[in-house]
mmCIF file with all atom_site columns, C-alpha atoms in Angstrom:
data_model
loop_
_atom_site.group_PDB
_atom_site.id
_atom_site.type_symbol
_atom_site.label_atom_id
_atom_site.label_alt_id
_atom_site.label_comp_id
_atom_site.label_asym_id
_atom_site.label_entity_id
_atom_site.label_seq_id
_atom_site.pdbx_PDB_ins_code
_atom_site.Cartn_x
_atom_site.Cartn_y
_atom_site.Cartn_z
_atom_site.occupancy
_atom_site.B_iso_or_equiv
_atom_site.pdbx_formal_charge
_atom_site.auth_seq_id
_atom_site.auth_comp_id
_atom_site.auth_asym_id
_atom_site.auth_atom_id
_atom_site.pdbx_PDB_model_num
ATOM 1   C CA . MET A 1 1   ? 0.000   0.000  0.000   1.00 56.00 ? 1   MET A CA 1
ATOM 2   C CA . ILE A 1 2   ? 1.346   3.416  -0.939  1.00 61.00 ? 2   ILE A CA 1
ATOM 3   C CA . GLU A 1 3   ? 1.074   6.094  1.705   1.00 61.00 ? 3   GLU A CA 1
ATOM 4   C CA . PRO A 1 4   ? -0.044  9.505  0.419   1.00 58.00 ? 4   PRO A CA 1
ATOM 5   C CA . ILE A 1 5   ? 2.393   12.312 0.912   1.00 60.00 ? 5   ILE A CA 1
ATOM 6   C CA . ILE A 1 6   ? 0.849   15.157 2.845   1.00 59.00 ? 6   ILE A CA 1
ATOM 7   C CA . ARG A 1 7   ? 2.692   18.417 3.241   1.00 60.00 ? 7   ARG A CA 1
ATOM 8   C CA . TYR A 1 8   ? 1.683   21.124 5.609   1.00 60.00 ? 8   TYR A CA 1
ATOM 9   C CA . THR A 1 9   ? 2.887   24.635 5.147   1.00 60.00 ? 9   THR A CA 1
ATOM 10  C CA . THR A 1 10  ? 2.563   27.631 7.345   1.00 61.00 ? 10  THR A CA 1
ATOM 11  C CA . ARG A 1 11  ? 1.509   30.867 5.839   1.00 62.00 ? 11  ARG A CA 1
ATOM 12  C CA . GLU A 1 12  ? 3.256   34.110 6.609   1.00 66.00 ? 12  GLU A CA 1
ATOM 13  C CA . PRO A 1 13  ? 0.970   36.835 7.979   1.00 63.00 ? 13  PRO A CA 1
ATOM 14  C CA . SER A 1 14  ? -0.347  38.782 5.035   1.00 67.00 ? 14  SER A CA 1
ATOM 15  C CA . GLN A 1 15  ? 1.267   42.132 4.453   1.00 68.00 ? 15  GLN A CA 1
ATOM 16  C CA . PRO A 1 16  ? -0.845  45.046 3.297   1.00 67.00 ? 16  PRO A CA 1
ATOM 17  C CA . LYS A 1 17  ? -0.592  45.381 -0.459  1.00 66.00 ? 17  LYS A CA 1
ATOM 18  C CA . PRO A 1 18  ? 0.647   48.666 -1.879  1.00 62.00 ? 18  PRO A CA 1
ATOM 19  C CA . PRO A 1 19  ? -1.955  50.590 -3.911  1.00 59.00 ? 19  PRO A CA 1
ATOM 20  C CA . GLN A 1 20  ? -2.169  49.300 -7.448  1.00 60.00 ? 20  GLN A CA 1
ATOM 21  C CA . PRO A 1 21  ? -2.630  51.549 -10.460 1.00 60.00 ? 21  PRO A CA 1
ATOM 22  C CA . SER A 1 22  ? -6.191  51.612 -11.711 1.00 59.00 ? 22  SER A CA 1
ATOM 23  C CA . THR A 1 23  ? -7.089  49.039 -14.342 1.00 78.00 ? 23  THR A CA 1
ATOM 24  C CA . TYR A 1 24  ? -9.719  51.514 -15.520 1.00 76.00 ? 24  TYR A CA 1
ATOM 25  C CA . PRO A 1 25  ? -7.594  54.487 -16.643 1.00 74.00 ? 25  PRO A CA 1
ATOM 26  C CA . LEU A 1 26  ? -10.466 56.215 -18.485 1.00 71.00 ? 26  LEU A CA 1
ATOM 27  C CA . LEU A 1 27  ? -12.636 56.350 -15.353 1.00 77.00 ? 27  LEU A CA 1
ATOM 28  C CA . SER A 1 28  ? -12.270 59.263 -12.989 1.00 78.00 ? 28  SER A CA 1
ATOM 29  C CA . PRO A 1 29  ? -11.373 58.141 -9.428  1.00 82.00 ? 29  PRO A CA 1
ATOM 30  C CA . GLN A 1 30  ? -14.788 59.340 -8.242  1.00 83.00 ? 30  GLN A CA 1
ATOM 31  C CA . PHE A 1 31  ? -16.339 56.507 -10.293 1.00 84.00 ? 31  PHE A CA 1
ATOM 32  C CA . LEU A 1 32  ? -14.232 53.771 -8.695  1.00 88.00 ? 32  LEU A CA 1
ATOM 33  C CA . THR A 1 33  ? -15.005 51.830 -5.516  1.00 90.00 ? 33  THR A CA 1
ATOM 34  C CA . HIS A 1 34  ? -12.483 51.306 -2.738  1.00 88.00 ? 34  HIS A CA 1
ATOM 35  C CA . SER A 1 35  ? -11.433 48.088 -4.479  1.00 87.00 ? 35  SER A CA 1
ATOM 36  C CA . GLN A 1 36  ? -10.708 50.086 -7.667  1.00 86.00 ? 36  GLN A CA 1
ATOM 37  C CA . THR A 1 37  ? -13.582 48.582 -9.637  1.00 88.00 ? 37  THR A CA 1
ATOM 38  C CA . PRO A 1 38  ? -16.245 50.670 -11.392 1.00 87.00 ? 38  PRO A CA 1
ATOM 39  C CA . ASP A 1 39  ? -19.020 51.973 -9.146  1.00 89.00 ? 39  ASP A CA 1
ATOM 40  C CA . TYR A 1 40  ? -21.793 51.089 -11.580 1.00 84.00 ? 40  TYR A CA 1
ATOM 41  C CA . LEU A 1 41  ? -24.615 52.582 -9.514  1.00 83.00 ? 41  LEU A CA 1
ATOM 42  C CA . ARG A 1 42  ? -22.841 55.940 -9.381  1.00 84.00 ? 42  ARG A CA 1
ATOM 43  C CA . LEU A 1 43  ? -22.059 55.736 -13.106 1.00 80.00 ? 43  LEU A CA 1
ATOM 44  C CA . ILE A 1 44  ? -25.731 55.087 -13.894 1.00 75.00 ? 44  ILE A CA 1
ATOM 45  C CA . LEU A 1 45  ? -27.075 57.798 -11.620 1.00 77.00 ? 45  LEU A CA 1
ATOM 46  C CA . LEU A 1 46  ? -24.631 60.430 -12.902 1.00 78.00 ? 46  LEU A CA 1
ATOM 47  C CA . SER A 1 47  ? -24.869 59.381 -16.529 1.00 76.00 ? 47  SER A CA 1
ATOM 48  C CA . LYS A 1 48  ? -25.342 62.184 -19.012 1.00 75.00 ? 48  LYS A CA 1
ATOM 49  C CA . VAL A 1 49  ? -27.404 60.152 -21.465 1.00 78.00 ? 49  VAL A CA 1
ATOM 50  C CA . TYR A 1 50  ? -30.674 61.828 -20.580 1.00 73.00 ? 50  TYR A CA 1
ATOM 51  C CA . ASP A 1 51  ? -29.213 65.151 -21.735 1.00 76.00 ? 51  ASP A CA 1
ATOM 52  C CA . ILE A 1 52  ? -30.178 64.038 -25.239 1.00 76.00 ? 52  ILE A CA 1
ATOM 53  C CA . LEU A 1 53  ? -32.042 60.723 -24.929 1.00 78.00 ? 53  LEU A CA 1
ATOM 54  C CA . SER A 1 54  ? -35.574 60.022 -23.875 1.00 77.00 ? 54  SER A CA 1
ATOM 55  C CA . PRO A 1 55  ? -36.157 57.669 -20.962 1.00 79.00 ? 55  PRO A CA 1
ATOM 56  C CA . THR A 1 56  ? -37.530 54.345 -22.191 1.00 82.00 ? 56  THR A CA 1
ATOM 57  C CA . PRO A 1 57  ? -40.087 52.248 -20.329 1.00 86.00 ? 57  PRO A CA 1
ATOM 58  C CA . LEU A 1 58  ? -39.707 48.956 -18.528 1.00 88.00 ? 58  LEU A CA 1
ATOM 59  C CA . VAL A 1 59  ? -42.344 46.503 -19.726 1.00 92.00 ? 59  VAL A CA 1
ATOM 60  C CA . LYS A 1 60  ? -43.236 43.321 -17.879 1.00 94.00 ? 60  LYS A CA 1
ATOM 61  C CA . ALA A 1 61  ? -42.763 40.281 -20.103 1.00 94.00 ? 61  ALA A CA 1
ATOM 62  C CA . LYS A 1 62  ? -45.890 38.387 -19.020 1.00 96.00 ? 62  LYS A CA 1
ATOM 63  C CA . PHE A 1 63  ? -45.257 35.215 -21.024 1.00 96.00 ? 63  PHE A CA 1
ATOM 64  C CA . LEU A 1 64  ? -41.612 34.878 -19.959 1.00 95.00 ? 64  LEU A CA 1
ATOM 65  C CA . SER A 1 65  ? -42.506 35.738 -16.370 1.00 95.00 ? 65  SER A CA 1
ATOM 66  C CA . SER A 1 66  ? -45.118 32.976 -16.189 1.00 96.00 ? 66  SER A CA 1
ATOM 67  C CA . LYS A 1 67  ? -42.935 30.470 -18.059 1.00 96.00 ? 67  LYS A CA 1
ATOM 68  C CA . PHE A 1 68  ? -39.984 30.909 -15.681 1.00 95.00 ? 68  PHE A CA 1
ATOM 69  C CA . GLY A 1 69  ? -41.967 31.631 -12.516 1.00 95.00 ? 69  GLY A CA 1
ATOM 70  C CA . ASN A 1 70  ? -40.286 34.966 -11.950 1.00 95.00 ? 70  ASN A CA 1
ATOM 71  C CA . GLU A 1 71  ? -40.863 38.600 -12.823 1.00 94.00 ? 71  GLU A CA 1
ATOM 72  C CA . ILE A 1 72  ? -39.046 39.454 -16.034 1.00 94.00 ? 72  ILE A CA 1
ATOM 73  C CA . TRP A 1 73  ? -38.953 43.025 -17.264 1.00 92.00 ? 73  TRP A CA 1
ATOM 74  C CA . LEU A 1 74  ? -37.682 44.339 -20.587 1.00 91.00 ? 74  LEU A CA 1
ATOM 75  C CA . LYS A 1 75  ? -36.057 47.747 -21.015 1.00 85.00 ? 75  LYS A CA 1
ATOM 76  C CA . ARG A 1 76  ? -37.430 49.047 -24.326 1.00 87.00 ? 76  ARG A CA 1
ATOM 77  C CA . GLU A 1 77  ? -34.307 50.613 -25.830 1.00 80.00 ? 77  GLU A CA 1
ATOM 78  C CA . ASP A 1 78  ? -35.711 49.822 -29.261 1.00 81.00 ? 78  ASP A CA 1
ATOM 79  C CA . LEU A 1 79  ? -37.887 52.916 -28.748 1.00 83.00 ? 79  LEU A CA 1
ATOM 80  C CA . GLN A 1 80  ? -34.849 55.216 -28.991 1.00 77.00 ? 80  GLN A CA 1
ATOM 81  C CA . GLU A 1 81  ? -34.439 57.354 -32.109 1.00 73.00 ? 81  GLU A CA 1
ATOM 82  C CA . VAL A 1 82  ? -31.826 54.925 -33.478 1.00 71.00 ? 82  VAL A CA 1
ATOM 83  C CA . PHE A 1 83  ? -33.649 51.780 -32.215 1.00 70.00 ? 83  PHE A CA 1
ATOM 84  C CA . SER A 1 84  ? -30.709 50.625 -30.106 1.00 70.00 ? 84  SER A CA 1
ATOM 85  C CA . PHE A 1 85  ? -29.200 50.713 -26.614 1.00 69.00 ? 85  PHE A CA 1
ATOM 86  C CA . LYS A 1 86  ? -25.746 51.272 -28.163 1.00 70.00 ? 86  LYS A CA 1
ATOM 87  C CA . ILE A 1 87  ? -26.262 55.019 -28.282 1.00 73.00 ? 87  ILE A CA 1
ATOM 88  C CA . ARG A 1 88  ? -26.016 55.112 -24.465 1.00 74.00 ? 88  ARG A CA 1
ATOM 89  C CA . GLY A 1 89  ? -22.469 53.770 -24.375 1.00 75.00 ? 89  GLY A CA 1
ATOM 90  C CA . ALA A 1 90  ? -21.332 55.901 -27.279 1.00 75.00 ? 90  ALA A CA 1
ATOM 91  C CA . TYR A 1 91  ? -22.783 59.052 -25.741 1.00 78.00 ? 91  TYR A CA 1
ATOM 92  C CA . ASN A 1 92  ? -21.329 58.350 -22.311 1.00 76.00 ? 92  ASN A CA 1
ATOM 93  C CA . PHE A 1 93  ? -17.926 57.788 -23.865 1.00 76.00 ? 93  PHE A CA 1
ATOM 94  C CA . MET A 1 94  ? -18.093 60.947 -25.968 1.00 77.00 ? 94  MET A CA 1
ATOM 95  C CA . ALA A 1 95  ? -19.477 63.057 -23.119 1.00 77.00 ? 95  ALA A CA 1
ATOM 96  C CA . HIS A 1 96  ? -16.503 62.136 -20.940 1.00 75.00 ? 96  HIS A CA 1
ATOM 97  C CA . ILE A 1 97  ? -13.804 62.920 -23.491 1.00 77.00 ? 97  ILE A CA 1
ATOM 98  C CA . PRO A 1 98  ? -11.714 65.718 -21.939 1.00 79.00 ? 98  PRO A CA 1
ATOM 99  C CA . LEU A 1 99  ? -12.202 69.098 -23.604 1.00 81.00 ? 99  LEU A CA 1
ATOM 100 C CA . SER A 1 100 ? -8.526  69.130 -24.543 1.00 83.00 ? 100 SER A CA 1
ATOM 101 C CA . GLU A 1 101 ? -9.052  65.919 -26.570 1.00 82.00 ? 101 GLU A CA 1
ATOM 102 C CA . ARG A 1 102 ? -12.371 66.739 -28.268 1.00 78.00 ? 102 ARG A CA 1
ATOM 103 C CA . SER A 1 103 ? -10.796 68.804 -31.027 1.00 80.00 ? 103 SER A CA 1
ATOM 104 C CA . LYS A 1 104 ? -9.197  65.593 -32.341 1.00 82.00 ? 104 LYS A CA 1
ATOM 105 C CA . GLY A 1 105 ? -12.640 64.344 -33.356 1.00 76.00 ? 105 GLY A CA 1
ATOM 106 C CA . VAL A 1 106 ? -14.265 60.926 -33.217 1.00 73.00 ? 106 VAL A CA 1
ATOM 107 C CA . ILE A 1 107 ? -13.829 58.120 -35.719 1.00 72.00 ? 107 ILE A CA 1
ATOM 108 C CA . THR A 1 108 ? -16.351 55.341 -36.164 1.00 70.00 ? 108 THR A CA 1
ATOM 109 C CA . CYS A 1 109 ? -15.969 52.225 -38.278 1.00 70.00 ? 109 CYS A CA 1
ATOM 110 C CA . SER A 1 110 ? -19.570 51.622 -39.212 1.00 66.00 ? 110 SER A CA 1
ATOM 111 C CA . ALA A 1 111 ? -22.070 52.467 -41.867 1.00 64.00 ? 111 ALA A CA 1
ATOM 112 C CA . GLY A 1 112 ? -24.999 51.331 -39.726 1.00 68.00 ? 112 GLY A CA 1
ATOM 113 C CA . GLN A 1 113 ? -26.437 52.293 -36.360 1.00 65.00 ? 113 GLN A CA 1
ATOM 114 C CA . ARG A 1 114 ? -23.091 53.302 -34.862 1.00 63.00 ? 114 ARG A CA 1
ATOM 115 C CA . LEU A 1 115 ? -22.496 55.841 -37.631 1.00 64.00 ? 115 LEU A CA 1
ATOM 116 C CA . THR A 1 116 ? -26.049 57.139 -37.388 1.00 66.00 ? 116 THR A CA 1
ATOM 117 C CA . PHE A 1 117 ? -25.954 57.836 -33.685 1.00 63.00 ? 117 PHE A CA 1
ATOM 118 C CA . THR A 1 118 ? -22.369 59.105 -33.769 1.00 66.00 ? 118 THR A CA 1
ATOM 119 C CA . ASN A 1 119 ? -23.597 61.750 -36.207 1.00 65.00 ? 119 ASN A CA 1
ATOM 120 C CA . ILE A 1 120 ? -26.531 62.570 -33.939 1.00 66.00 ? 120 ILE A CA 1
ATOM 121 C CA . LEU A 1 121 ? -24.230 62.837 -30.910 1.00 66.00 ? 121 LEU A CA 1
ATOM 122 C CA . CYS A 1 122 ? -21.726 65.064 -32.694 1.00 65.00 ? 122 CYS A CA 1
ATOM 123 C CA . ILE A 1 123 ? -24.509 67.530 -33.480 1.00 62.00 ? 123 ILE A CA 1
ATOM 124 C CA . HIS A 1 124 ? -25.238 67.779 -29.740 1.00 63.00 ? 124 HIS A CA 1
#
């Protein structure tokens, strides 16, 4: 019979880690939590998207709710002018470009929705 080899090690007391550089360099420190991750609630509440976008409704999905035995709600972003949620991310990104960088312009690689709402955002 072969005896298993068991090794026990002792762990040194953990030393406090020095502060690490942010892995989110485009986010202002006010939008990071103490653990240096995005504070999504703060980002949502302080978002500038409603400067130019209309709020869209939440609609209860009755069939899906009954099928899965839970309340399921759909955010109707298809009711936006460009029929897509993508305009939110593009606008938030463009709205947070520092003034010193805005004169460089914005380039998009799309002939579809992205181009359409980039044009709309640049007008604003």
